[in-house]
Amino acid sequence: MPANDERSGFRRWLDRRTGLDSLLDHALDEPIPGGAKIAYVFGSGLLFLFLSQIVTGVFLAMYYVPSADHAHTTVAYITKEVTGGSFLRSIHAYGSSAIIIVLLLHLTQTFVYGSYKGHRELVWLAGCVLLALMLGMAFTGYLLPWDQKAYFATTVGTNILSEVPWVGNALKKLLRGGTEMGTLTLSRFFVLHVFLIPAFIFAFVAMHVYSFRKAGAAGPVTEDPVSPKLPTKPFYPKQLVMDMGFAMLIIVALGVLAYAWPAELGPKADPSDTQFLPRPEWYYIPVFQYLKYWHGSTAVLGILVIPGILGLLLVGLPFFDRSLERRPWKRPISVGLFTIILLSLGVLGFASHREDMRNPGLAAQLRTQHEETVQFMKAKFEPELSGGSLVAQNAALANPEAAKGKAIFEREGCNACHGDNGIGTSAGPKLIGIGSKYDAPKLETLLRTPTEKMTSGGMQPLEIKEDEMKLLIEYLQSLK
Amino acid sequence: MSENMRRQSVSGPQTDSPNRRSFLAGLLAAGSAAVGALLAVPLVRFTLHPVLARTTEKSWSDVGSIDEFQKLETPVKKLVTIEQRDGWRKTVTEKPVYVTKDSKGELIILSAVCTHLGCTVPWAEKEKKFICPCHLGVFAPDGKLLGGPPPRNMDRLETKIEDGVLKTQYQFFRQLTRNKEELA
């Protein structure tokens, strides 16, 4: 302890018990060969984004319920009713995209600068695991709102597992908690998303940062990765200010996006929907497109062997590439391969978009799905009827006109598909709450001339007298 | 010490004492604290939503068409449907009320809950009185306490007539108190 210690009594007291000052000094005095650079901000940007995801995630969990019955209602409640709920959920949802983008930048920077070279294998390996864990977070988080796109995208996503030879179906069942997607799938994804994967991320972030500090910052591309020659400058203040600036940029960008274009929520998952076209989140689109090209006997090659080789190439990079040459123009093969893979992902993404737009049927269905989402977002929040409530049919029968309408509902066989009391079956959607979705004239139009989507689902045009139509609509409107 | 001089030296934990950092560090800490506080605003609002939002707003329930009650001679029992919100869920229940007339002949609505211990008070047609079976509290047709242990008259509910429909605001009141006290 120097004699001219100017620290306050409390700082000294705390430091003696925690070693906080020396820890802080150690963190802030990290020597960077060649000094601070904008190119080095991505790692801490990722850490910042991860923290933001934790904070927003914890708050979202205050209202969210991971059950197939309530998940969608609670997310709708967060989005439509809770103060700042839509904003917070949007920050969390867009945060996942931001993580993928900054991960790609971090990976590219590390690759191009050859910063994985020279005793940095563990830094790289922990980074690869973190990449996989983050992709896992994105995949598991996508299901949680339990809306149409979440449900169907995850159905497709988990189906891919069954292509794994021998154990594929067992793996799929294990992940889904059964043969089909259901409330157990949601519970499993919730546990993975909220408990398991984050715990592993903490552990691997610690490993990544520790092994990075042990090896030291690699510095510019001309620097020797093992014994740096350039004079070093400490992390503080210049690099810290750059890192903080980048974090600010991220949070401002997320805030503006979340405020101006809030994340959407579609209608609740309807497993009986046979029309729905699942599309994953943008960062999985290239993989989604790639998987389309492989089916039948070659599927194993495309789904397992090729990604396996690519994964192995990525993970094993610091072991294959032992040269200490870091300048990218002197490493044409690895840099070329990396560029080709990145470009291919871009091309695949573009091809997927083009295929969707070129096929009029697909384009129309995707438009319809988008419209349904917009409609759902506009609709007022409808609270869920709790178990102890009066059942809908009793309330309906208090109104004598609705009671007559119910008789027509049954005579015309509506209940065959839409279920007794309009509760819905696998053959037809539920009608409870339909009155708040459409007004009487619109209901009459839909009943007399169903839309194309309705007829393709088996809906028949209803030809009954005007007064009977009135009673039937009265009944439909009483279904709440 | 100038920034340039500092750059020349390779800094280590020994050479970089905390006070040298203090000004910029203070600035950065204050800036981070300010930004942090700003970011915490939506989180606090999000958390306080159920506390601040008026989700327990009283709602009006239909009792019946006004014509039904015009020639009312004795109190009639009606079930009103009340909807209670609990965050993202709602509970729909039916509660009994009596439509009756006060001394001036105006339509009033009484809660059927006894002010004594909360039993549901039935209308005794023969005696033309409300007689609570639990402890024999007796009330007049307009709900006025006539005898027995109850501390006060039967509770009147708010009413209004809209488009020819009699409506009421169903509420619960504290039992065993002399004055009518609303329960949230």
Short mmCIF file of C-alpha atoms in Angstrom, two decimals, chain A:
data_model
loop_
_atom_site.label_atom_id
_atom_site.label_comp_id
_atom_site.label_asym_id
_atom_site.label_seq_id
_atom_site.Cartn_x
_atom_site.Cartn_y
_atom_site.Cartn_z
CA MET A 1 0.00 0.00 0.00
CA PRO A 2 1.59 3.36 -1.03
CA ALA A 3 1.99 5.95 1.70
CA ASN A 4 0.24 8.66 -0.30
CA ASP A 5 -2.94 6.60 -0.61
CA GLU A 6 -5.64 9.12 -1.48
CA ARG A 7 -8.53 6.69 -1.50
CA SER A 8 -11.43 7.33 0.78
CA GLY A 9 -11.72 5.38 3.99
CA PHE A 10 -14.55 3.32 2.60
CA ARG A 11 -12.69 2.43 -0.60
CA ARG A 12 -9.73 1.27 1.49
CA TRP A 13 -12.02 -0.68 3.80
CA LEU A 14 -13.76 -2.36 0.86
CA ASP A 15 -10.56 -3.07 -1.03
CA ARG A 16 -8.94 -4.71 1.97
CA ARG A 17 -11.86 -7.13 2.14
CA THR A 18 -12.61 -7.69 -1.54
CA GLY A 19 -9.52 -6.79 -3.52
CA LEU A 20 -11.92 -4.82 -5.72
CA ASP A 21 -9.39 -2.13 -6.66
CA SER A 22 -6.78 -4.57 -7.86
CA LEU A 23 -9.46 -6.50 -9.74
CA LEU A 24 -10.62 -3.26 -11.35
CA ASP A 25 -7.03 -2.29 -12.11
CA HIS A 26 -6.47 -5.68 -13.65
CA ALA A 27 -9.57 -5.33 -15.79
CA LEU A 28 -8.91 -1.76 -16.85
CA ASP A 29 -5.17 -2.07 -17.40
CA GLU A 30 -5.49 -4.91 -19.87
CA PRO A 31 -2.62 -4.23 -22.26
CA ILE A 32 -3.63 -3.91 -25.92
CA PRO A 33 -0.75 -4.15 -28.41
CA GLY A 34 -1.03 -1.18 -30.72
CA GLY A 35 -3.79 0.43 -28.66
CA ALA A 36 -7.54 0.73 -28.89
CA LYS A 37 -9.46 0.06 -32.12
CA ILE A 38 -13.10 0.19 -33.16
CA ALA A 39 -12.61 -3.31 -34.54
CA TYR A 40 -12.29 -4.67 -30.98
CA VAL A 41 -15.70 -3.55 -29.69
CA PHE A 42 -17.80 -6.56 -30.76
CA GLY A 43 -16.95 -8.89 -27.88
CA SER A 44 -18.00 -6.46 -25.20
CA GLY A 45 -21.00 -5.51 -27.37
CA LEU A 46 -22.09 -9.14 -27.18
CA LEU A 47 -21.65 -9.18 -23.43
CA PHE A 48 -23.74 -6.04 -23.17
CA LEU A 49 -26.48 -7.54 -25.38
CA PHE A 50 -26.48 -10.72 -23.32
CA LEU A 51 -26.97 -8.68 -20.14
CA SER A 52 -29.78 -6.73 -21.81
CA GLN A 53 -31.43 -10.04 -22.76
CA ILE A 54 -31.16 -11.25 -19.17
CA VAL A 55 -32.67 -8.09 -17.73
CA THR A 56 -35.55 -7.86 -20.23
CA GLY A 57 -36.06 -11.63 -20.03
CA VAL A 58 -36.36 -11.61 -16.24
CA PHE A 59 -38.92 -8.82 -16.43
CA LEU A 60 -40.92 -10.57 -19.16
CA ALA A 61 -41.03 -13.68 -16.97
CA MET A 62 -42.96 -11.62 -14.42
CA TYR A 63 -46.07 -11.96 -16.61
CA TYR A 64 -45.31 -14.95 -18.83
CA VAL A 65 -46.73 -18.42 -18.16
CA PRO A 66 -45.07 -21.36 -19.95
CA SER A 67 -48.11 -23.48 -20.73
CA ALA A 68 -49.86 -24.10 -24.04
CA ASP A 69 -53.09 -22.83 -22.45
CA HIS A 70 -51.79 -19.51 -21.22
CA ALA A 71 -48.52 -18.67 -23.01
CA HIS A 72 -50.17 -16.84 -25.89
CA THR A 73 -52.63 -14.98 -23.65
CA THR A 74 -49.86 -13.82 -21.34
CA VAL A 75 -47.67 -12.64 -24.23
CA ALA A 76 -50.70 -10.83 -25.69
CA TYR A 77 -51.27 -9.30 -22.26
CA ILE A 78 -47.64 -8.12 -22.14
CA THR A 79 -47.88 -6.76 -25.68
CA LYS A 80 -51.28 -5.10 -25.50
CA GLU A 81 -51.96 -4.20 -21.88
CA VAL A 82 -48.89 -3.96 -19.67
CA THR A 83 -47.28 -0.50 -19.57
CA GLY A 84 -44.13 -0.61 -21.66
CA GLY A 85 -44.73 -4.32 -22.30
CA SER A 86 -44.61 -4.12 -26.06
CA PHE A 87 -41.42 -2.05 -25.84
CA LEU A 88 -39.71 -4.46 -23.48
CA ARG A 89 -40.74 -7.51 -25.46
CA SER A 90 -39.52 -5.82 -28.66
CA ILE A 91 -36.13 -5.04 -27.09
CA HIS A 92 -35.88 -8.72 -26.12
CA ALA A 93 -37.03 -10.02 -29.51
CA TYR A 94 -34.85 -7.63 -31.54
CA GLY A 95 -32.04 -8.20 -29.06
CA SER A 96 -31.82 -11.79 -30.29
CA SER A 97 -31.37 -10.57 -33.86
CA ALA A 98 -28.79 -8.05 -32.67
CA ILE A 99 -26.86 -10.82 -30.93
CA ILE A 100 -26.73 -12.83 -34.15
CA ILE A 101 -25.52 -9.79 -36.11
CA VAL A 102 -22.85 -8.82 -33.56
CA LEU A 103 -21.82 -12.50 -33.24
CA LEU A 104 -21.22 -12.59 -36.98
CA LEU A 105 -19.22 -9.36 -36.78
CA HIS A 106 -17.20 -10.69 -33.82
CA LEU A 107 -16.54 -13.97 -35.59
CA THR A 108 -15.59 -12.21 -38.83
CA GLN A 109 -13.27 -9.79 -37.02
CA THR A 110 -11.57 -12.61 -35.15
CA PHE A 111 -11.26 -14.62 -38.34
CA VAL A 112 -10.01 -11.85 -40.59
CA TYR A 113 -7.52 -10.60 -37.97
CA GLY A 114 -6.35 -14.16 -37.37
CA SER A 115 -6.84 -13.51 -33.66
CA TYR A 116 -7.40 -17.18 -32.96
CA LYS A 117 -3.74 -17.94 -33.58
CA GLY A 118 -0.99 -18.44 -31.04
CA HIS A 119 -2.11 -20.32 -27.92
CA ARG A 120 -5.69 -19.15 -28.34
CA GLU A 121 -7.38 -22.51 -29.04
CA LEU A 122 -9.45 -22.42 -25.85
CA VAL A 123 -10.62 -18.87 -26.52
CA TRP A 124 -11.79 -20.03 -29.92
CA LEU A 125 -13.40 -23.27 -28.67
CA ALA A 126 -15.33 -21.48 -25.92
CA GLY A 127 -16.42 -18.95 -28.55
CA CYS A 128 -17.71 -21.74 -30.82
CA VAL A 129 -19.69 -23.22 -27.93
CA LEU A 130 -21.11 -19.77 -27.18
CA LEU A 131 -22.14 -19.42 -30.83
CA ALA A 132 -24.03 -22.72 -30.63
CA LEU A 133 -25.59 -21.79 -27.28
CA MET A 134 -26.77 -18.44 -28.65
CA LEU A 135 -28.34 -20.14 -31.66
CA GLY A 136 -30.01 -22.48 -29.17
CA MET A 137 -31.34 -19.49 -27.24
CA ALA A 138 -32.79 -18.05 -30.44
CA PHE A 139 -34.40 -21.36 -31.38
CA THR A 140 -35.93 -22.06 -27.97
CA GLY A 141 -37.06 -18.47 -27.41
CA TYR A 142 -38.90 -18.38 -30.73
CA LEU A 143 -41.49 -20.94 -29.55
CA LEU A 144 -42.37 -19.25 -26.28
CA PRO A 145 -45.06 -16.80 -27.55
CA TRP A 146 -46.96 -19.86 -28.86
CA ASP A 147 -48.40 -18.04 -31.84
CA GLN A 148 -48.91 -19.57 -35.28
CA LYS A 149 -45.41 -18.89 -36.64
CA ALA A 150 -43.74 -19.96 -33.39
CA TYR A 151 -45.64 -23.24 -33.33
CA PHE A 152 -45.17 -24.18 -36.96
CA ALA A 153 -41.57 -22.99 -37.29
CA THR A 154 -40.66 -25.10 -34.25
CA THR A 155 -42.59 -28.06 -35.63
CA VAL A 156 -40.40 -27.91 -38.74
CA GLY A 157 -37.27 -27.19 -36.70
CA THR A 158 -37.73 -30.19 -34.46
CA ASN A 159 -38.72 -32.40 -37.41
CA ILE A 160 -35.21 -31.97 -38.81
CA LEU A 161 -33.93 -33.98 -35.84
CA SER A 162 -35.69 -37.08 -37.12
CA GLU A 163 -33.25 -37.12 -40.06
CA VAL A 164 -30.46 -38.07 -37.67
CA PRO A 165 -29.82 -41.79 -38.30
CA TRP A 166 -30.88 -44.33 -35.66
CA VAL A 167 -31.54 -41.95 -32.77
CA GLY A 168 -33.33 -39.19 -34.71
CA ASN A 169 -36.86 -39.98 -33.65
CA ALA A 170 -35.87 -40.59 -30.06
CA LEU A 171 -34.12 -37.21 -30.00
CA LYS A 172 -37.16 -35.51 -31.46
CA LYS A 173 -39.43 -37.13 -28.88
CA LEU A 174 -37.06 -36.16 -26.10
CA LEU A 175 -37.00 -32.52 -27.17
CA ARG A 176 -40.76 -32.36 -27.73
CA GLY A 177 -41.68 -34.32 -24.64
CA GLY A 178 -43.76 -36.67 -26.82
CA THR A 179 -44.42 -37.46 -30.45
CA GLU A 180 -46.33 -34.25 -31.09
CA MET A 181 -45.75 -30.62 -30.22
CA GLY A 182 -47.67 -29.64 -27.12
CA THR A 183 -47.59 -28.04 -23.73
CA LEU A 184 -44.71 -30.31 -22.65
CA THR A 185 -42.65 -29.04 -25.59
CA LEU A 186 -43.27 -25.51 -24.39
CA SER A 187 -42.17 -26.39 -20.84
CA ARG A 188 -38.99 -27.98 -22.13
CA PHE A 189 -38.15 -25.04 -24.36
CA PHE A 190 -38.85 -22.69 -21.47
CA VAL A 191 -36.48 -24.54 -19.16
CA LEU A 192 -33.80 -24.62 -21.86
CA HIS A 193 -34.27 -20.95 -22.68
CA VAL A 194 -34.45 -19.62 -19.14
CA PHE A 195 -32.38 -21.98 -16.97
CA LEU A 196 -30.14 -24.43 -18.80
CA ILE A 197 -28.68 -22.58 -21.77
CA PRO A 198 -28.13 -19.31 -19.84
CA ALA A 199 -26.25 -21.24 -17.14
CA PHE A 200 -23.97 -22.71 -19.80
CA ILE A 201 -23.56 -19.30 -21.40
CA PHE A 202 -22.35 -17.85 -18.09
CA ALA A 203 -19.85 -20.67 -17.71
CA PHE A 204 -18.52 -20.38 -21.25
CA VAL A 205 -18.38 -16.57 -21.17
CA ALA A 206 -16.20 -16.92 -18.08
CA MET A 207 -14.00 -19.46 -19.87
CA HIS A 208 -13.87 -17.33 -23.03
CA VAL A 209 -12.91 -14.13 -21.19
CA TYR A 210 -10.48 -15.84 -18.83
CA SER A 211 -8.59 -17.68 -21.56
CA PHE A 212 -8.62 -14.51 -23.66
CA ARG A 213 -7.02 -12.49 -20.87
CA LYS A 214 -4.51 -15.28 -20.28
CA ALA A 215 -3.42 -15.25 -23.93
CA GLY A 216 -3.67 -11.45 -24.16
CA ALA A 217 -5.16 -9.25 -26.83
CA ALA A 218 -3.80 -10.16 -30.25
CA GLY A 219 -3.55 -6.62 -31.60
CA PRO A 220 -3.42 -5.64 -35.29
CA VAL A 221 -2.92 -8.15 -38.11
CA THR A 222 0.80 -7.40 -38.42
CA GLU A 223 1.42 -8.25 -34.79
CA ASP A 224 3.09 -11.44 -33.63
CA PRO A 225 0.33 -13.45 -31.93
CA VAL A 226 2.64 -15.12 -29.40
CA SER A 227 5.06 -12.41 -28.29
CA PRO A 228 3.68 -8.98 -29.27
CA LYS A 229 6.25 -6.36 -30.31
CA LEU A 230 4.14 -3.22 -30.50
CA PRO A 231 3.99 -0.97 -27.46
CA THR A 232 0.84 -1.71 -25.51
CA LYS A 233 -1.76 0.70 -24.25
CA PRO A 234 -4.20 -0.09 -21.50
CA PHE A 235 -7.84 -0.92 -22.11
CA TYR A 236 -8.78 2.14 -20.08
CA PRO A 237 -9.73 4.72 -21.13
CA LYS A 238 -9.78 4.65 -24.92
CA GLN A 239 -11.00 1.11 -25.57
CA LEU A 240 -13.49 1.33 -22.71
CA VAL A 241 -14.97 4.52 -24.16
CA MET A 242 -15.21 2.86 -27.59
CA ASP A 243 -16.88 -0.21 -26.07
CA MET A 244 -19.32 1.97 -24.15
CA GLY A 245 -20.05 3.98 -27.27
CA PHE A 246 -20.83 0.77 -29.15
CA ALA A 247 -23.12 -0.37 -26.34
CA MET A 248 -24.92 2.98 -26.51
CA LEU A 249 -25.28 2.62 -30.27
CA ILE A 250 -26.81 -0.85 -29.79
CA ILE A 251 -29.28 0.22 -27.15
CA VAL A 252 -30.33 3.34 -29.08
CA ALA A 253 -30.83 1.28 -32.24
CA LEU A 254 -32.85 -1.34 -30.35
CA GLY A 255 -34.88 1.36 -28.62
CA VAL A 256 -35.73 3.13 -31.86
CA LEU A 257 -36.66 -0.15 -33.57
CA ALA A 258 -38.76 -1.30 -30.59
CA TYR A 259 -40.52 2.04 -30.41
CA ALA A 260 -41.17 2.54 -34.11
CA TRP A 261 -41.79 -1.06 -35.18
CA PRO A 262 -42.88 -3.10 -32.14
CA ALA A 263 -42.38 -6.85 -32.40
CA GLU A 264 -45.52 -8.56 -33.64
CA LEU A 265 -47.54 -11.36 -32.13
CA GLY A 266 -49.68 -13.53 -34.40
CA PRO A 267 -52.90 -15.36 -33.55
CA LYS A 268 -52.64 -18.24 -31.09
CA ALA A 269 -51.15 -21.49 -32.40
CA ASP A 270 -53.83 -23.60 -34.04
CA PRO A 271 -52.41 -27.08 -34.60
CA SER A 272 -55.37 -27.99 -36.87
CA ASP A 273 -54.38 -25.30 -39.39
CA THR A 274 -53.18 -27.15 -42.46
CA GLN A 275 -52.54 -24.03 -44.53
CA PHE A 276 -49.97 -22.28 -42.40
CA LEU A 277 -46.58 -21.79 -44.03
CA PRO A 278 -43.88 -21.76 -41.39
CA ARG A 279 -40.97 -19.39 -41.87
CA PRO A 280 -38.21 -19.17 -39.26
CA GLU A 281 -36.63 -15.96 -37.99
CA TRP A 282 -34.43 -14.28 -40.65
CA TYR A 283 -31.15 -15.69 -39.34
CA TYR A 284 -32.37 -19.25 -39.76
CA ILE A 285 -33.75 -18.62 -43.30
CA PRO A 286 -30.49 -19.64 -45.07
CA VAL A 287 -30.42 -22.94 -43.17
CA PHE A 288 -34.14 -23.41 -43.84
CA GLN A 289 -33.54 -22.90 -47.58
CA TYR A 290 -30.48 -25.16 -47.58
CA LEU A 291 -32.45 -27.99 -45.97
CA LYS A 292 -35.07 -27.83 -48.74
CA TYR A 293 -32.54 -29.23 -51.22
CA TRP A 294 -32.02 -32.45 -49.31
CA HIS A 295 -34.56 -35.21 -49.10
CA GLY A 296 -34.79 -38.94 -49.43
CA SER A 297 -31.60 -40.96 -49.44
CA THR A 298 -29.26 -37.96 -49.71
CA ALA A 299 -30.82 -36.20 -46.72
CA VAL A 300 -28.25 -37.60 -44.30
CA LEU A 301 -25.46 -36.17 -46.44
CA GLY A 302 -26.96 -32.69 -46.55
CA ILE A 303 -28.40 -32.51 -43.08
CA LEU A 304 -25.71 -34.30 -41.13
CA VAL A 305 -22.49 -34.88 -43.04
CA ILE A 306 -21.94 -31.50 -44.71
CA PRO A 307 -22.92 -29.40 -41.66
CA GLY A 308 -20.85 -31.77 -39.54
CA ILE A 309 -17.76 -31.20 -41.70
CA LEU A 310 -18.33 -27.43 -41.74
CA GLY A 311 -18.82 -27.42 -37.97
CA LEU A 312 -15.67 -29.44 -37.48
CA LEU A 313 -13.73 -27.08 -39.77
CA LEU A 314 -14.96 -24.12 -37.73
CA VAL A 315 -14.33 -25.63 -34.31
CA GLY A 316 -10.97 -27.13 -35.27
CA LEU A 317 -9.71 -24.03 -37.07
CA PRO A 318 -6.93 -23.11 -34.59
CA PHE A 319 -5.76 -26.73 -34.69
CA PHE A 320 -5.63 -27.04 -38.49
CA ASP A 321 -4.32 -23.56 -39.10
CA ARG A 322 -1.09 -23.58 -37.11
CA SER A 323 0.83 -20.88 -39.01
CA LEU A 324 1.38 -17.64 -37.15
CA GLU A 325 0.65 -15.58 -40.25
CA ARG A 326 -2.26 -13.25 -39.44
CA ARG A 327 -2.46 -10.91 -42.44
CA PRO A 328 -5.63 -11.95 -44.32
CA TRP A 329 -4.08 -11.35 -47.77
CA LYS A 330 -1.45 -13.95 -46.93
CA ARG A 331 -4.10 -16.53 -45.94
CA PRO A 332 -6.10 -16.85 -49.19
CA ILE A 333 -7.48 -20.35 -48.56
CA SER A 334 -9.01 -19.89 -45.12
CA VAL A 335 -10.19 -16.34 -45.78
CA GLY A 336 -11.56 -17.42 -49.17
CA LEU A 337 -13.42 -20.35 -47.65
CA PHE A 338 -14.86 -18.14 -44.92
CA THR A 339 -16.01 -15.58 -47.49
CA ILE A 340 -17.59 -18.29 -49.65
CA ILE A 341 -19.54 -19.67 -46.68
CA LEU A 342 -20.79 -16.23 -45.67
CA LEU A 343 -21.76 -15.43 -49.27
CA SER A 344 -23.53 -18.80 -49.63
CA LEU A 345 -25.61 -18.05 -46.55
CA GLY A 346 -26.57 -14.72 -48.10
CA VAL A 347 -27.42 -16.33 -51.44
CA LEU A 348 -29.51 -19.02 -49.70
CA GLY A 349 -31.43 -16.37 -47.81
CA PHE A 350 -32.07 -14.46 -51.00
CA ALA A 351 -33.13 -17.66 -52.84
CA SER A 352 -35.65 -18.43 -50.11
CA HIS A 353 -37.17 -14.98 -50.40
CA ARG A 354 -37.29 -15.24 -54.19
CA GLU A 355 -38.97 -18.65 -54.11
CA ASP A 356 -41.63 -17.35 -51.76
CA MET A 357 -42.32 -14.32 -53.91
CA ARG A 358 -42.28 -16.16 -57.25
CA ASN A 359 -44.85 -18.74 -56.27
CA PRO A 360 -48.21 -16.95 -56.31
CA GLY A 361 -49.79 -19.49 -53.97
CA LEU A 362 -47.04 -19.16 -51.38
CA ALA A 363 -46.92 -15.39 -51.71
CA ALA A 364 -50.69 -15.13 -51.22
CA GLN A 365 -50.63 -17.41 -48.17
CA LEU A 366 -47.75 -15.48 -46.62
CA ARG A 367 -49.66 -12.25 -47.25
CA THR A 368 -52.76 -13.71 -45.59
CA GLN A 369 -50.69 -14.80 -42.60
CA HIS A 370 -49.22 -11.33 -42.34
CA GLU A 371 -52.71 -9.80 -42.49
CA GLU A 372 -53.93 -12.15 -39.77
CA THR A 373 -51.05 -11.02 -37.59
CA VAL A 374 -51.86 -7.36 -38.27
CA GLN A 375 -55.52 -8.01 -37.45
CA PHE A 376 -54.58 -9.78 -34.24
CA MET A 377 -52.30 -6.94 -33.19
CA LYS A 378 -55.13 -4.45 -33.75
CA ALA A 379 -57.72 -6.43 -31.77
CA LYS A 380 -58.26 -5.50 -28.14
CA PHE A 381 -56.76 -7.81 -25.52
CA GLU A 382 -59.23 -10.52 -24.59
CA PRO A 383 -58.65 -11.92 -21.10
CA GLU A 384 -58.81 -15.66 -20.68
CA LEU A 385 -61.88 -17.10 -19.01
CA SER A 386 -60.74 -18.76 -15.81
CA GLY A 387 -61.78 -22.24 -14.78
CA GLY A 388 -64.34 -21.24 -12.17
CA SER A 389 -66.34 -19.19 -14.65
CA LEU A 390 -69.82 -19.75 -15.95
CA VAL A 391 -69.49 -21.71 -19.13
CA ALA A 392 -70.24 -19.92 -22.34
CA GLN A 393 -73.31 -21.92 -23.22
CA ASN A 394 -75.19 -20.94 -20.06
CA ALA A 395 -74.60 -17.28 -20.69
CA ALA A 396 -75.74 -17.75 -24.27
CA LEU A 397 -78.99 -19.39 -23.28
CA ALA A 398 -79.96 -16.49 -21.02
CA ASN A 399 -80.79 -14.72 -24.27
CA PRO A 400 -83.82 -16.44 -25.85
CA GLU A 401 -82.86 -15.36 -29.38
CA ALA A 402 -79.41 -16.83 -28.93
CA ALA A 403 -81.02 -20.03 -27.65
CA LYS A 404 -83.00 -20.29 -30.90
CA GLY A 405 -79.80 -19.53 -32.79
CA LYS A 406 -78.11 -22.41 -31.01
CA ALA A 407 -80.83 -24.75 -32.31
CA ILE A 408 -80.11 -23.54 -35.86
CA PHE A 409 -76.38 -23.96 -35.22
CA GLU A 410 -76.99 -27.60 -34.36
CA ARG A 411 -79.59 -28.23 -37.09
CA GLU A 412 -77.25 -26.95 -39.78
CA GLY A 413 -74.46 -29.16 -38.45
CA CYS A 414 -72.14 -26.26 -37.62
CA ASN A 415 -71.21 -28.07 -34.41
CA ALA A 416 -69.87 -30.99 -36.43
CA CYS A 417 -66.76 -28.99 -37.27
CA HIS A 418 -66.85 -26.01 -34.93
CA GLY A 419 -67.66 -28.14 -31.90
CA ASP A 420 -70.52 -28.06 -29.43
CA ASN A 421 -70.98 -24.51 -28.22
CA GLY A 422 -68.46 -23.39 -30.82
CA ILE A 423 -65.46 -24.58 -28.84
CA GLY A 424 -63.69 -25.71 -32.01
CA THR A 425 -62.44 -29.12 -33.14
CA SER A 426 -59.54 -30.28 -35.22
CA ALA A 427 -61.82 -29.87 -38.27
CA GLY A 428 -62.81 -26.27 -37.66
CA PRO A 429 -61.71 -23.26 -35.64
CA LYS A 430 -63.41 -22.24 -32.43
CA LEU A 431 -66.10 -19.57 -32.72
CA ILE A 432 -65.86 -18.27 -29.18
CA GLY A 433 -65.17 -14.57 -29.37
CA ILE A 434 -66.00 -14.39 -33.08
CA GLY A 435 -68.48 -11.59 -32.31
CA SER A 436 -65.70 -9.29 -31.19
CA LYS A 437 -63.75 -10.06 -34.35
CA TYR A 438 -66.52 -9.41 -36.90
CA ASP A 439 -69.73 -7.36 -36.72
CA ALA A 440 -73.12 -8.84 -37.67
CA PRO A 441 -73.11 -7.80 -41.38
CA LYS A 442 -69.59 -9.16 -41.82
CA LEU A 443 -70.58 -12.42 -40.11
CA GLU A 444 -73.55 -12.74 -42.44
CA THR A 445 -71.34 -12.15 -45.48
CA LEU A 446 -68.85 -14.76 -44.28
CA LEU A 447 -71.62 -17.28 -43.62
CA ARG A 448 -73.33 -16.77 -46.97
CA THR A 449 -70.13 -16.47 -49.03
CA PRO A 450 -67.18 -17.94 -47.16
CA THR A 451 -63.69 -16.81 -48.16
CA GLU A 452 -61.43 -19.03 -50.21
CA LYS A 453 -59.47 -19.98 -47.13
CA MET A 454 -62.65 -20.99 -45.33
CA THR A 455 -63.99 -23.12 -48.19
CA SER A 456 -60.66 -24.85 -48.59
CA GLY A 457 -60.94 -25.76 -44.93
CA GLY A 458 -64.34 -27.34 -45.62
CA MET A 459 -66.71 -24.45 -44.83
CA GLN A 460 -69.97 -24.59 -46.81
CA PRO A 461 -71.95 -21.47 -47.80
CA LEU A 462 -74.98 -21.25 -45.52
CA GLU A 463 -78.34 -20.69 -47.22
CA ILE A 464 -80.96 -19.96 -44.61
CA LYS A 465 -83.73 -17.39 -44.29
CA GLU A 466 -82.99 -13.86 -43.18
CA ASP A 467 -84.71 -14.16 -39.78
CA GLU A 468 -82.95 -17.43 -39.03
CA MET A 469 -79.65 -15.87 -40.01
CA LYS A 470 -80.32 -13.11 -37.46
CA LEU A 471 -80.90 -15.66 -34.70
CA LEU A 472 -77.79 -17.63 -35.65
CA ILE A 473 -75.67 -14.47 -35.59
CA GLU A 474 -77.20 -13.57 -32.24
CA TYR A 475 -76.01 -16.95 -30.98
CA LEU A 476 -72.53 -16.56 -32.49
CA GLN A 477 -72.20 -13.16 -30.85
CA SER A 478 -73.16 -14.65 -27.49
CA LEU A 479 -70.21 -17.04 -27.62
CA LYS A 480 -67.69 -15.30 -25.44
#
